[in-house]
Amino acid sequence: MTDLKAQVEQFLADHPTEGADAVEWLGARFDAGLAWVHFPVGLGGLGASRSAQQAVDEAFLAANAPQPNPAAPVIGYGMAAPTILKFGTDEQRQRFLRPLYTGEEVWCQLFSEPGAGSDLATLATRAVRDGDEWIVDGQKVWTTMGHVARWGILVARTDPSLPKHQGLSYFLCDMTDPGVEVRPLRQITGEAEFNEVFLSGVRVPDAYRLGAVGEGWKVATTTLMNERVTIGAHAAEREDGLIGAVTKTWRERPELRTPGLHDRLLRLWVDAEALRLTAERLRQGLAAGQPGPEGSAAKLTFATLNQAITGLDVELHGEEGLSYKDWTMRRPTDADWASRDAGFRYLRMKGNSIEGGTSEILRNIIADRILQLPKEPRGDVDIPWKDLPR
Amino acid sequence: MSDLLYGEVENDLRASVRDLLTDRSPWTSVLARVETDKPYDLELWRTLAAEMGLAGLLVPEDLGGAGASAREVAVVLEELGRAVTPTPFLGSAVLATTALLAAGDTETVAELAAGQRIGALAVSLTTAPNAAFPSAVKVVDGKLTGRVGSVADLEVADVVVVPAIGADGPELHVVQTASAGVTVTPITPLDLTRRIATLELADVESRKLSGDAAAALRTALTTGAGLLAAEQLGVAQWCLDATTEYVATRHQFGRPIGSFQALRHRLADLWASVSGAVAVSRAAADALATGSDVDIAVAVAASYCSELAVHAAEEALQLHGGIGMTWEHPVHLYLGRAKSSELALGTPERHRDALASFVDLPA
Ligand SMILES: Cc1cc2nc3c(=O)[nH]c(=O)nc-3n(C[C@H](O)[C@H](O)[C@H](O)COP(=O)(O)OP(=O)(O)OC[C@H]3O[C@@H](n4cnc5c(N)ncnc54)[C@H](O)[C@@H]3O)c2cc1C
């Protein structure tokens, strides 16, 4: 650990942060193994323990170091990177991880389809083998950052004669390929953060397949697990996140306070603190090599809490709560919600219980895997996908 | 950042307390006992307190204790909550002991630590850490007179730490319950597993403690509230586990009721809330052990865990159906414990009020 500290200091001495080009600087940080210290040497890490990462991040933050592109993190950092690390070939890891980290290449997730959301394994996008390539046809939807993404993680059906979970494969899709069309899909906030993606005769090299043919569900499960942990294990400092926006208003604008809102605010403050500590327990458990199941709890609680906090925030604003800053249809390139108005946040956070697996699906997962309750009867597991009623 | 995990020593401690309680205090015997005039099993207490050394966990080694910290005490309380064990642990090993330690006593605290005698703190169990210093007992000519209701664990106490108002303000006194002028009257409690009683003092001889009485009392109540959260976590954990087990085996409509989504989802939500309770109660125990961030951590844990325990017990009762409403099923013991401890050492609202001032969110 002290060793790592010295390395960070040495790195900062060799790479001044002031006026640095972010991509170049982050590239150097990656090459020094200080990006994700628990990744292997040569892939942004030092093979160190996970527990060391936080101290490293904090040291760089304190030094005002360039930070990765805010558009990249959730899908690129949180989901694509760990999946590529776990299932990728050496070539794939070498090719993709560095530009993913520096933010040169933004990632999107091509999972959901009009006919397959919660029941993702029913998806219909086909990939048919043609020599060293796969030809992909289908339609994806709700694709966050699809319009700025250079790469997409893609799940497609490679064998319709098998039951739905078995006939899937996982690919890395070049969003600049001919045949990939990204159309904005306007959201309730007025913006188009997500998109529809049409895939027509897209040729994906077999070298961009992640994991074995037919093992796409297993790879996707890793991505989805990481998605929950990424979304859930978020807040770090007390009053970080949305609760901070409300407490700020509360402190600065005494004229808005009412007794009823006061107790609601304090309850939410307590719940936000409980969530922060749950996420911190998850982090400490991971660092100590005892990953707990708190990731699912955190994602579920996070969604409910954010919705309650942003609802309170609109009410707290009184008459201003009636107005909305801007309904202009934009295609944002980052996920900067902290600076947005209360109305925007209220609407956007409605997505927290839908994106990354709905709260209902998460409860099913907790009931099955953690509580090991008897499963709900279902009739779709052993039937070939092509014979399923749709 | 505080350490929110359980260490190896804590896990071992939990295992040995749980084994003992499973063996010596299963709910069937708790249920049988609460109907007698001897709800507390003092043999079991002797084993826990003296043989296992649990009464002295918070007491330094040079005073005959184990020199452990609030982290270990929290683990013991989780187990005592999980088993709704009627013991004077909270009253004696937590409340009376911390008051005595904070007021600089060495003599009585050593006796409590050794498990030779049982102590209680003479305040109403509903007293919050930020409450005004109690004024029910007065010091007149060096003797104590007054009446305090709802004192926890008093009916088995040999010695009581009494907050009293003297000529110069707040004082703490040690009173032997066997002294002339002391009357202890048990109250029929909502929580059958933690007894309360009224203390009456009429010109009673006492020993005055020298430390800052108001500060010592506040320390005791803060420690009590922070650690009670661990007990409430234990109660909630039992409710979740027992209900999960029950719905997996009970069949209706040709299926285990635990396969119906409405119930699966309620238990998943409860599990997520219990995960939060583990985190906040660990944070409070760690704060009490290290002395940093105590006020906020305790207020958060007390508010969160009080409400969660009640919710968990109410869910458990509902999902057990009719059997949950029967005397012979233990869920009512948990409900009584949860609801009463919601009032104990400050209600959730009271803790949120305190929190508002600690984190600068004024009304
Ligand atoms: C803001 C946002 C961003 C997103 N970004 C992406 C992205 O980048 N890439 C991507 O691939 N996808 C993305 N998604 C899609 C997201 O993963 C899906 O919306 C989600 O999985 C739900 O699928 P669905 O919308 O088809 O709802 P449906 O599956 O149709 O569900 C409708 C309702 O039924 C409930 N339901 C469904 N099945 C069950 C069941 N078995 N038991 C109980 N209730 C059930 C659901 O919980 C929901 O409430 C995004 C979604 C949102 C809102």
PDB file of N, CA, C and O in Angstrom, chain B residues 38-50 54-56 86-97 100 107-122 151-162 174-178 184 194-195 199:
ATOM      1  N   LYS B  38     -40.764 -15.501  37.084  1.00  0.00           N
ATOM      2  CA  LYS B  38     -39.321 -15.502  36.879  1.00  0.00           C
ATOM      3  C   LYS B  38     -38.972 -15.520  35.377  1.00  0.00           C
ATOM      4  O   LYS B  38     -38.434 -16.488  34.859  1.00  0.00           O
ATOM      5  N   PRO B  39     -39.301 -14.418  34.687  1.00  0.00           N
ATOM      6  CA  PRO B  39     -39.028 -14.399  33.247  1.00  0.00           C
ATOM      7  C   PRO B  39     -37.534 -14.472  32.924  1.00  0.00           C
ATOM      8  O   PRO B  39     -37.144 -15.034  31.911  1.00  0.00           O
ATOM      9  N   TYR B  40     -36.725 -13.909  33.792  1.00  0.00           N
ATOM     10  CA  TYR B  40     -35.280 -13.957  33.545  1.00  0.00           C
ATOM     11  C   TYR B  40     -34.715 -15.258  34.085  1.00  0.00           C
ATOM     12  O   TYR B  40     -34.979 -15.622  35.234  1.00  0.00           O
ATOM     13  N   ASP B  41     -33.945 -15.940  33.271  1.00  0.00           N
ATOM     14  CA  ASP B  41     -33.289 -17.167  33.689  1.00  0.00           C
ATOM     15  C   ASP B  41     -31.919 -16.774  34.248  1.00  0.00           C
ATOM     16  O   ASP B  41     -30.969 -16.549  33.497  1.00  0.00           O
ATOM     17  N   LEU B  42     -31.831 -16.690  35.573  1.00  0.00           N
ATOM     18  CA  LEU B  42     -30.595 -16.157  36.154  1.00  0.00           C
ATOM     19  C   LEU B  42     -29.416 -17.126  36.080  1.00  0.00           C
ATOM     20  O   LEU B  42     -28.262 -16.713  36.129  1.00  0.00           O
ATOM     21  N   GLU B  43     -29.723 -18.398  35.902  1.00  0.00           N
ATOM     22  CA  GLU B  43     -28.650 -19.369  35.655  1.00  0.00           C
ATOM     23  C   GLU B  43     -27.980 -19.066  34.314  1.00  0.00           C
ATOM     24  O   GLU B  43     -26.763 -19.060  34.192  1.00  0.00           O
ATOM     25  N   LEU B  44     -28.841 -18.831  33.313  1.00  0.00           N
ATOM     26  CA  LEU B  44     -28.324 -18.497  31.981  1.00  0.00           C
ATOM     27  C   LEU B  44     -27.528 -17.196  32.054  1.00  0.00           C
ATOM     28  O   LEU B  44     -26.458 -17.068  31.452  1.00  0.00           O
ATOM     29  N   TRP B  45     -28.071 -16.246  32.804  1.00  0.00           N
ATOM     30  CA  TRP B  45     -27.356 -14.971  32.953  1.00  0.00           C
ATOM     31  C   TRP B  45     -25.969 -15.186  33.555  1.00  0.00           C
ATOM     32  O   TRP B  45     -24.989 -14.618  33.098  1.00  0.00           O
ATOM     33  N   ARG B  46     -25.883 -16.042  34.562  1.00  0.00           N
ATOM     34  CA  ARG B  46     -24.582 -16.298  35.174  1.00  0.00           C
ATOM     35  C   ARG B  46     -23.611 -16.870  34.142  1.00  0.00           C
ATOM     36  O   ARG B  46     -22.449 -16.487  34.085  1.00  0.00           O
ATOM     37  N   THR B  47     -24.099 -17.770  33.319  1.00  0.00           N
ATOM     38  CA  THR B  47     -23.212 -18.335  32.287  1.00  0.00           C
ATOM     39  C   THR B  47     -22.740 -17.246  31.326  1.00  0.00           C
ATOM     40  O   THR B  47     -21.547 -17.128  31.044  1.00  0.00           O
ATOM     41  N   LEU B  48     -23.694 -16.443  30.845  1.00  0.00           N
ATOM     42  CA  LEU B  48     -23.333 -15.388  29.893  1.00  0.00           C
ATOM     43  C   LEU B  48     -22.409 -14.354  30.538  1.00  0.00           C
ATOM     44  O   LEU B  48     -21.377 -13.980  29.978  1.00  0.00           O
ATOM     45  N   ALA B  49     -22.826 -13.909  31.728  1.00  0.00           N
ATOM     46  CA  ALA B  49     -22.146 -12.789  32.349  1.00  0.00           C
ATOM     47  C   ALA B  49     -20.808 -13.189  32.946  1.00  0.00           C
ATOM     48  O   ALA B  49     -19.775 -12.593  32.626  1.00  0.00           O
ATOM     49  N   ALA B  50     -20.840 -14.215  33.796  1.00  0.00           N
ATOM     50  CA  ALA B  50     -19.620 -14.570  34.528  1.00  0.00           C
ATOM     51  C   ALA B  50     -18.735 -15.542  33.755  1.00  0.00           C
ATOM     52  O   ALA B  50     -17.573 -15.257  33.482  1.00  0.00           O
ATOM     53  N   LEU B  54     -19.335 -11.855  29.386  1.00  0.00           N
ATOM     54  CA  LEU B  54     -19.982 -10.866  28.528  1.00  0.00           C
ATOM     55  C   LEU B  54     -20.416  -9.607  29.286  1.00  0.00           C
ATOM     56  O   LEU B  54     -20.508  -8.536  28.698  1.00  0.00           O
ATOM     57  N   ALA B  55     -20.674  -9.736  30.581  1.00  0.00           N
ATOM     58  CA  ALA B  55     -21.114  -8.557  31.335  1.00  0.00           C
ATOM     59  C   ALA B  55     -20.008  -7.504  31.402  1.00  0.00           C
ATOM     60  O   ALA B  55     -20.280  -6.324  31.562  1.00  0.00           O
ATOM     61  N   GLY B  56     -18.763  -7.955  31.256  1.00  0.00           N
ATOM     62  CA  GLY B  56     -17.655  -7.009  31.387  1.00  0.00           C
ATOM     63  C   GLY B  56     -17.024  -6.617  30.066  1.00  0.00           C
ATOM     64  O   GLY B  56     -15.901  -6.111  30.031  1.00  0.00           O
ATOM     65  N   PRO B  86     -34.788 -13.023  27.507  1.00  0.00           N
ATOM     66  CA  PRO B  86     -34.950 -12.107  28.632  1.00  0.00           C
ATOM     67  C   PRO B  86     -33.672 -12.126  29.479  1.00  0.00           C
ATOM     68  O   PRO B  86     -33.419 -13.102  30.181  1.00  0.00           O
ATOM     69  N   THR B  87     -32.860 -11.097  29.348  1.00  0.00           N
ATOM     70  CA  THR B  87     -31.666 -10.981  30.202  1.00  0.00           C
ATOM     71  C   THR B  87     -31.529  -9.519  30.577  1.00  0.00           C
ATOM     72  O   THR B  87     -31.999  -8.648  29.853  1.00  0.00           O
ATOM     73  N   PRO B  88     -30.845  -9.254  31.680  1.00  0.00           N
ATOM     74  CA  PRO B  88     -30.595  -7.853  32.041  1.00  0.00           C
ATOM     75  C   PRO B  88     -29.358  -7.291  31.337  1.00  0.00           C
ATOM     76  O   PRO B  88     -28.747  -6.363  31.834  1.00  0.00           O
ATOM     77  N   PHE B  89     -28.994  -7.838  30.181  1.00  0.00           N
ATOM     78  CA  PHE B  89     -27.762  -7.397  29.514  1.00  0.00           C
ATOM     79  C   PHE B  89     -27.794  -5.899  29.194  1.00  0.00           C
ATOM     80  O   PHE B  89     -26.854  -5.168  29.481  1.00  0.00           O
ATOM     81  N   LEU B  90     -28.889  -5.445  28.602  1.00  0.00           N
ATOM     82  CA  LEU B  90     -28.955  -4.028  28.216  1.00  0.00           C
ATOM     83  C   LEU B  90     -28.906  -3.128  29.461  1.00  0.00           C
ATOM     84  O   LEU B  90     -28.158  -2.158  29.515  1.00  0.00           O
ATOM     85  N   GLY B  91     -29.702  -3.494  30.466  1.00  0.00           N
ATOM     86  CA  GLY B  91     -29.774  -2.652  31.659  1.00  0.00           C
ATOM     87  C   GLY B  91     -28.467  -2.650  32.443  1.00  0.00           C
ATOM     88  O   GLY B  91     -27.990  -1.593  32.863  1.00  0.00           O
ATOM     89  N   SER B  92     -27.886  -3.830  32.593  1.00  0.00           N
ATOM     90  CA  SER B  92     -26.718  -3.946  33.468  1.00  0.00           C
ATOM     91  C   SER B  92     -25.400  -3.731  32.720  1.00  0.00           C
ATOM     92  O   SER B  92     -24.627  -2.840  33.041  1.00  0.00           O
ATOM     93  N   ALA B  93     -25.168  -4.550  31.673  1.00  0.00           N
ATOM     94  CA  ALA B  93     -23.857  -4.533  31.020  1.00  0.00           C
ATOM     95  C   ALA B  93     -23.694  -3.337  30.089  1.00  0.00           C
ATOM     96  O   ALA B  93     -22.580  -2.985  29.717  1.00  0.00           O
ATOM     97  N   VAL B  94     -24.817  -2.721  29.681  1.00  0.00           N
ATOM     98  CA  VAL B  94     -24.696  -1.562  28.795  1.00  0.00           C
ATOM     99  C   VAL B  94     -25.034  -0.267  29.549  1.00  0.00           C
ATOM    100  O   VAL B  94     -24.160   0.570  29.773  1.00  0.00           O
ATOM    101  N   LEU B  95     -26.272  -0.112  29.989  1.00  0.00           N
ATOM    102  CA  LEU B  95     -26.684   1.192  30.537  1.00  0.00           C
ATOM    103  C   LEU B  95     -26.006   1.511  31.872  1.00  0.00           C
ATOM    104  O   LEU B  95     -25.361   2.557  32.014  1.00  0.00           O
ATOM    105  N   ALA B  96     -26.158   0.615  32.857  1.00  0.00           N
ATOM    106  CA  ALA B  96     -25.566   0.907  34.167  1.00  0.00           C
ATOM    107  C   ALA B  96     -24.039   0.959  34.056  1.00  0.00           C
ATOM    108  O   ALA B  96     -23.391   1.858  34.590  1.00  0.00           O
ATOM    109  N   THR B  97     -23.482   0.011  33.310  1.00  0.00           N
ATOM    110  CA  THR B  97     -22.020  -0.058  33.206  1.00  0.00           C
ATOM    111  C   THR B  97     -21.436   1.195  32.555  1.00  0.00           C
ATOM    112  O   THR B  97     -20.458   1.756  33.045  1.00  0.00           O
ATOM    113  N   LEU B 100     -21.646   4.137  34.962  1.00  0.00           N
ATOM    114  CA  LEU B 100     -20.651   4.037  36.030  1.00  0.00           C
ATOM    115  C   LEU B 100     -19.252   4.354  35.515  1.00  0.00           C
ATOM    116  O   LEU B 100     -18.496   5.110  36.130  1.00  0.00           O
ATOM    117  N   GLU B 107     -15.633   0.608  41.653  1.00  0.00           N
ATOM    118  CA  GLU B 107     -16.020  -0.452  42.568  1.00  0.00           C
ATOM    119  C   GLU B 107     -17.237  -1.235  42.051  1.00  0.00           C
ATOM    120  O   GLU B 107     -17.174  -2.431  41.787  1.00  0.00           O
ATOM    121  N   THR B 108     -18.340  -0.499  41.848  1.00  0.00           N
ATOM    122  CA  THR B 108     -19.558  -1.177  41.412  1.00  0.00           C
ATOM    123  C   THR B 108     -19.394  -1.770  40.018  1.00  0.00           C
ATOM    124  O   THR B 108     -19.876  -2.862  39.727  1.00  0.00           O
ATOM    125  N   VAL B 109     -18.676  -1.032  39.153  1.00  0.00           N
ATOM    126  CA  VAL B 109     -18.529  -1.506  37.784  1.00  0.00           C
ATOM    127  C   VAL B 109     -17.794  -2.844  37.753  1.00  0.00           C
ATOM    128  O   VAL B 109     -18.099  -3.732  36.948  1.00  0.00           O
ATOM    129  N   ALA B 110     -16.833  -3.009  38.692  1.00  0.00           N
ATOM    130  CA  ALA B 110     -16.092  -4.274  38.734  1.00  0.00           C
ATOM    131  C   ALA B 110     -17.016  -5.426  39.133  1.00  0.00           C
ATOM    132  O   ALA B 110     -16.921  -6.534  38.599  1.00  0.00           O
ATOM    133  N   GLU B 111     -17.926  -5.139  40.050  1.00  0.00           N
ATOM    134  CA  GLU B 111     -18.882  -6.185  40.468  1.00  0.00           C
ATOM    135  C   GLU B 111     -19.824  -6.565  39.316  1.00  0.00           C
ATOM    136  O   GLU B 111     -20.137  -7.738  39.112  1.00  0.00           O
ATOM    137  N   LEU B 112     -20.258  -5.544  38.598  1.00  0.00           N
ATOM    138  CA  LEU B 112     -21.146  -5.835  37.448  1.00  0.00           C
ATOM    139  C   LEU B 112     -20.383  -6.610  36.384  1.00  0.00           C
ATOM    140  O   LEU B 112     -20.905  -7.556  35.789  1.00  0.00           O
ATOM    141  N   ALA B 113     -19.135  -6.196  36.147  1.00  0.00           N
ATOM    142  CA  ALA B 113     -18.330  -6.858  35.117  1.00  0.00           C
ATOM    143  C   ALA B 113     -18.125  -8.329  35.447  1.00  0.00           C
ATOM    144  O   ALA B 113     -18.111  -9.179  34.561  1.00  0.00           O
ATOM    145  N   ALA B 114     -17.964  -8.606  36.726  1.00  0.00           N
ATOM    146  CA  ALA B 114     -17.708  -9.987  37.128  1.00  0.00           C
ATOM    147  C   ALA B 114     -18.980 -10.838  37.085  1.00  0.00           C
ATOM    148  O   ALA B 114     -18.930 -12.048  37.249  1.00  0.00           O
ATOM    149  N   GLY B 115     -20.102 -10.166  36.887  1.00  0.00           N
ATOM    150  CA  GLY B 115     -21.348 -10.916  36.841  1.00  0.00           C
ATOM    151  C   GLY B 115     -21.838 -11.314  38.230  1.00  0.00           C
ATOM    152  O   GLY B 115     -22.774 -12.097  38.362  1.00  0.00           O
ATOM    153  N   GLN B 116     -21.199 -10.755  39.270  1.00  0.00           N
ATOM    154  CA  GLN B 116     -21.638 -11.081  40.642  1.00  0.00           C
ATOM    155  C   GLN B 116     -22.958 -10.408  40.964  1.00  0.00           C
ATOM    156  O   GLN B 116     -23.771 -10.929  41.711  1.00  0.00           O
ATOM    157  N   ARG B 117     -23.096  -9.191  40.438  1.00  0.00           N
ATOM    158  CA  ARG B 117     -24.296  -8.437  40.746  1.00  0.00           C
ATOM    159  C   ARG B 117     -24.865  -7.896  39.440  1.00  0.00           C
ATOM    160  O   ARG B 117     -24.181  -7.820  38.421  1.00  0.00           O
ATOM    161  N   ILE B 118     -26.133  -7.512  39.520  1.00  0.00           N
ATOM    162  CA  ILE B 118     -26.822  -6.982  38.339  1.00  0.00           C
ATOM    163  C   ILE B 118     -27.148  -5.519  38.599  1.00  0.00           C
ATOM    164  O   ILE B 118     -27.548  -5.158  39.705  1.00  0.00           O
ATOM    165  N   GLY B 119     -26.971  -4.702  37.559  1.00  0.00           N
ATOM    166  CA  GLY B 119     -27.227  -3.270  37.720  1.00  0.00           C
ATOM    167  C   GLY B 119     -28.372  -2.809  36.834  1.00  0.00           C
ATOM    168  O   GLY B 119     -28.816  -3.512  35.925  1.00  0.00           O
ATOM    169  N   ALA B 120     -28.862  -1.621  37.117  1.00  0.00           N
ATOM    170  CA  ALA B 120     -29.864  -0.979  36.251  1.00  0.00           C
ATOM    171  C   ALA B 120     -29.624   0.522  36.313  1.00  0.00           C
ATOM    172  O   ALA B 120     -28.990   1.019  37.258  1.00  0.00           O
ATOM    173  N   LEU B 121     -30.107   1.211  35.305  1.00  0.00           N
ATOM    174  CA  LEU B 121     -29.996   2.664  35.280  1.00  0.00           C
ATOM    175  C   LEU B 121     -31.394   3.222  35.539  1.00  0.00           C
ATOM    176  O   LEU B 121     -32.331   2.931  34.780  1.00  0.00           O
ATOM    177  N   ALA B 122     -31.508   4.042  36.583  1.00  0.00           N
ATOM    178  CA  ALA B 122     -32.834   4.468  37.020  1.00  0.00           C
ATOM    179  C   ALA B 122     -33.367   5.644  36.212  1.00  0.00           C
ATOM    180  O   ALA B 122     -33.501   6.760  36.712  1.00  0.00           O
ATOM    181  N   VAL B 151     -38.346   1.455  34.566  1.00  0.00           N
ATOM    182  CA  VAL B 151     -36.902   1.224  34.565  1.00  0.00           C
ATOM    183  C   VAL B 151     -36.639  -0.209  34.077  1.00  0.00           C
ATOM    184  O   VAL B 151     -37.161  -1.168  34.639  1.00  0.00           O
ATOM    185  N   ALA B 152     -35.831  -0.324  33.044  1.00  0.00           N
ATOM    186  CA  ALA B 152     -35.591  -1.644  32.447  1.00  0.00           C
ATOM    187  C   ALA B 152     -34.710  -2.501  33.342  1.00  0.00           C
ATOM    188  O   ALA B 152     -33.753  -2.007  33.936  1.00  0.00           O
ATOM    189  N   ASP B 153     -35.059  -3.770  33.415  1.00  0.00           N
ATOM    190  CA  ASP B 153     -34.269  -4.786  34.120  1.00  0.00           C
ATOM    191  C   ASP B 153     -34.155  -4.526  35.627  1.00  0.00           C
ATOM    192  O   ASP B 153     -33.351  -5.169  36.309  1.00  0.00           O
ATOM    193  N   LEU B 154     -34.954  -3.594  36.120  1.00  0.00           N
ATOM    194  CA  LEU B 154     -34.853  -3.230  37.543  1.00  0.00           C
ATOM    195  C   LEU B 154     -35.221  -4.386  38.460  1.00  0.00           C
ATOM    196  O   LEU B 154     -34.624  -4.556  39.520  1.00  0.00           O
ATOM    197  N   GLU B 155     -36.198  -5.192  38.045  1.00  0.00           N
ATOM    198  CA  GLU B 155     -36.694  -6.179  39.007  1.00  0.00           C
ATOM    199  C   GLU B 155     -35.665  -7.239  39.376  1.00  0.00           C
ATOM    200  O   GLU B 155     -35.828  -7.899  40.400  1.00  0.00           O
ATOM    201  N   VAL B 156     -34.612  -7.379  38.594  1.00  0.00           N
ATOM    202  CA  VAL B 156     -33.563  -8.321  39.007  1.00  0.00           C
ATOM    203  C   VAL B 156     -32.281  -7.598  39.445  1.00  0.00           C
ATOM    204  O   VAL B 156     -31.257  -8.231  39.687  1.00  0.00           O
ATOM    205  N   ALA B 157     -32.332  -6.269  39.522  1.00  0.00           N
ATOM    206  CA  ALA B 157     -31.113  -5.526  39.830  1.00  0.00           C
ATOM    207  C   ALA B 157     -30.779  -5.532  41.316  1.00  0.00           C
ATOM    208  O   ALA B 157     -31.653  -5.426  42.162  1.00  0.00           O
ATOM    209  N   ASP B 158     -29.477  -5.646  41.600  1.00  0.00           N
ATOM    210  CA  ASP B 158     -29.007  -5.545  42.981  1.00  0.00           C
ATOM    211  C   ASP B 158     -28.622  -4.104  43.286  1.00  0.00           C
ATOM    212  O   ASP B 158     -28.607  -3.684  44.428  1.00  0.00           O
ATOM    213  N   VAL B 159     -28.269  -3.386  42.217  1.00  0.00           N
ATOM    214  CA  VAL B 159     -27.762  -2.043  42.420  1.00  0.00           C
ATOM    215  C   VAL B 159     -28.267  -1.151  41.274  1.00  0.00           C
ATOM    216  O   VAL B 159     -28.414  -1.599  40.145  1.00  0.00           O
ATOM    217  N   VAL B 160     -28.572   0.103  41.634  1.00  0.00           N
ATOM    218  CA  VAL B 160     -29.153   1.011  40.648  1.00  0.00           C
ATOM    219  C   VAL B 160     -28.340   2.290  40.595  1.00  0.00           C
ATOM    220  O   VAL B 160     -27.943   2.821  41.632  1.00  0.00           O
ATOM    221  N   VAL B 161     -28.101   2.763  39.372  1.00  0.00           N
ATOM    222  CA  VAL B 161     -27.439   4.056  39.201  1.00  0.00           C
ATOM    223  C   VAL B 161     -28.556   5.082  39.043  1.00  0.00           C
ATOM    224  O   VAL B 161     -29.368   4.984  38.115  1.00  0.00           O
ATOM    225  N   VAL B 162     -28.610   6.042  39.960  1.00  0.00           N
ATOM    226  CA  VAL B 162     -29.757   6.951  40.006  1.00  0.00           C
ATOM    227  C   VAL B 162     -29.344   8.389  39.683  1.00  0.00           C
ATOM    228  O   VAL B 162     -28.533   8.978  40.401  1.00  0.00           O
ATOM    229  N   VAL B 174     -25.197   5.783  43.470  1.00  0.00           N
ATOM    230  CA  VAL B 174     -25.338   4.331  43.430  1.00  0.00           C
ATOM    231  C   VAL B 174     -26.169   3.903  44.637  1.00  0.00           C
ATOM    232  O   VAL B 174     -25.846   4.272  45.768  1.00  0.00           O
ATOM    233  N   VAL B 175     -27.231   3.151  44.357  1.00  0.00           N
ATOM    234  CA  VAL B 175     -28.138   2.717  45.417  1.00  0.00           C
ATOM    235  C   VAL B 175     -28.233   1.189  45.404  1.00  0.00           C
ATOM    236  O   VAL B 175     -28.351   0.584  44.333  1.00  0.00           O
ATOM    237  N   GLN B 176     -28.187   0.604  46.566  1.00  0.00           N
ATOM    238  CA  GLN B 176     -28.399  -0.850  46.666  1.00  0.00           C
ATOM    239  C   GLN B 176     -29.902  -1.088  46.774  1.00  0.00           C
ATOM    240  O   GLN B 176     -30.554  -0.473  47.609  1.00  0.00           O
ATOM    241  N   THR B 177     -30.422  -1.966  45.949  1.00  0.00           N
ATOM    242  CA  THR B 177     -31.883  -2.143  45.987  1.00  0.00           C
ATOM    243  C   THR B 177     -32.360  -2.770  47.298  1.00  0.00           C
ATOM    244  O   THR B 177     -33.526  -2.673  47.652  1.00  0.00           O
ATOM    245  N   ALA B 178     -31.424  -3.394  48.034  1.00  0.00           N
ATOM    246  CA  ALA B 178     -31.806  -4.000  49.314  1.00  0.00           C
ATOM    247  C   ALA B 178     -31.873  -2.968  50.441  1.00  0.00           C
ATOM    248  O   ALA B 178     -32.285  -3.291  51.553  1.00  0.00           O
ATOM    249  N   VAL B 184     -39.442  -1.650  44.767  1.00  0.00           N
ATOM    250  CA  VAL B 184     -39.452  -1.974  43.332  1.00  0.00           C
ATOM    251  C   VAL B 184     -40.793  -2.615  42.999  1.00  0.00           C
ATOM    252  O   VAL B 184     -41.147  -3.635  43.583  1.00  0.00           O
ATOM    253  N   ARG B 194     -38.609  -8.091  28.051  1.00  0.00           N
ATOM    254  CA  ARG B 194     -37.746  -7.129  28.759  1.00  0.00           C
ATOM    255  C   ARG B 194     -38.619  -6.458  29.809  1.00  0.00           C
ATOM    256  O   ARG B 194     -39.558  -5.739  29.475  1.00  0.00           O
ATOM    257  N   ARG B 195     -38.312  -6.716  31.075  1.00  0.00           N
ATOM    258  CA  ARG B 195     -39.193  -6.270  32.138  1.00  0.00           C
ATOM    259  C   ARG B 195     -38.902  -4.839  32.548  1.00  0.00           C
ATOM    260  O   ARG B 195     -37.762  -4.384  32.515  1.00  0.00           O
ATOM    261  N   LEU B 199     -39.383   2.380  40.385  1.00  0.00           N
ATOM    262  CA  LEU B 199     -38.464   2.490  41.511  1.00  0.00           C
ATOM    263  C   LEU B 199     -38.958   3.608  42.421  1.00  0.00           C
ATOM    264  O   LEU B 199     -39.178   4.731  41.959  1.00  0.00           O
TER     265      LEU B 199
END
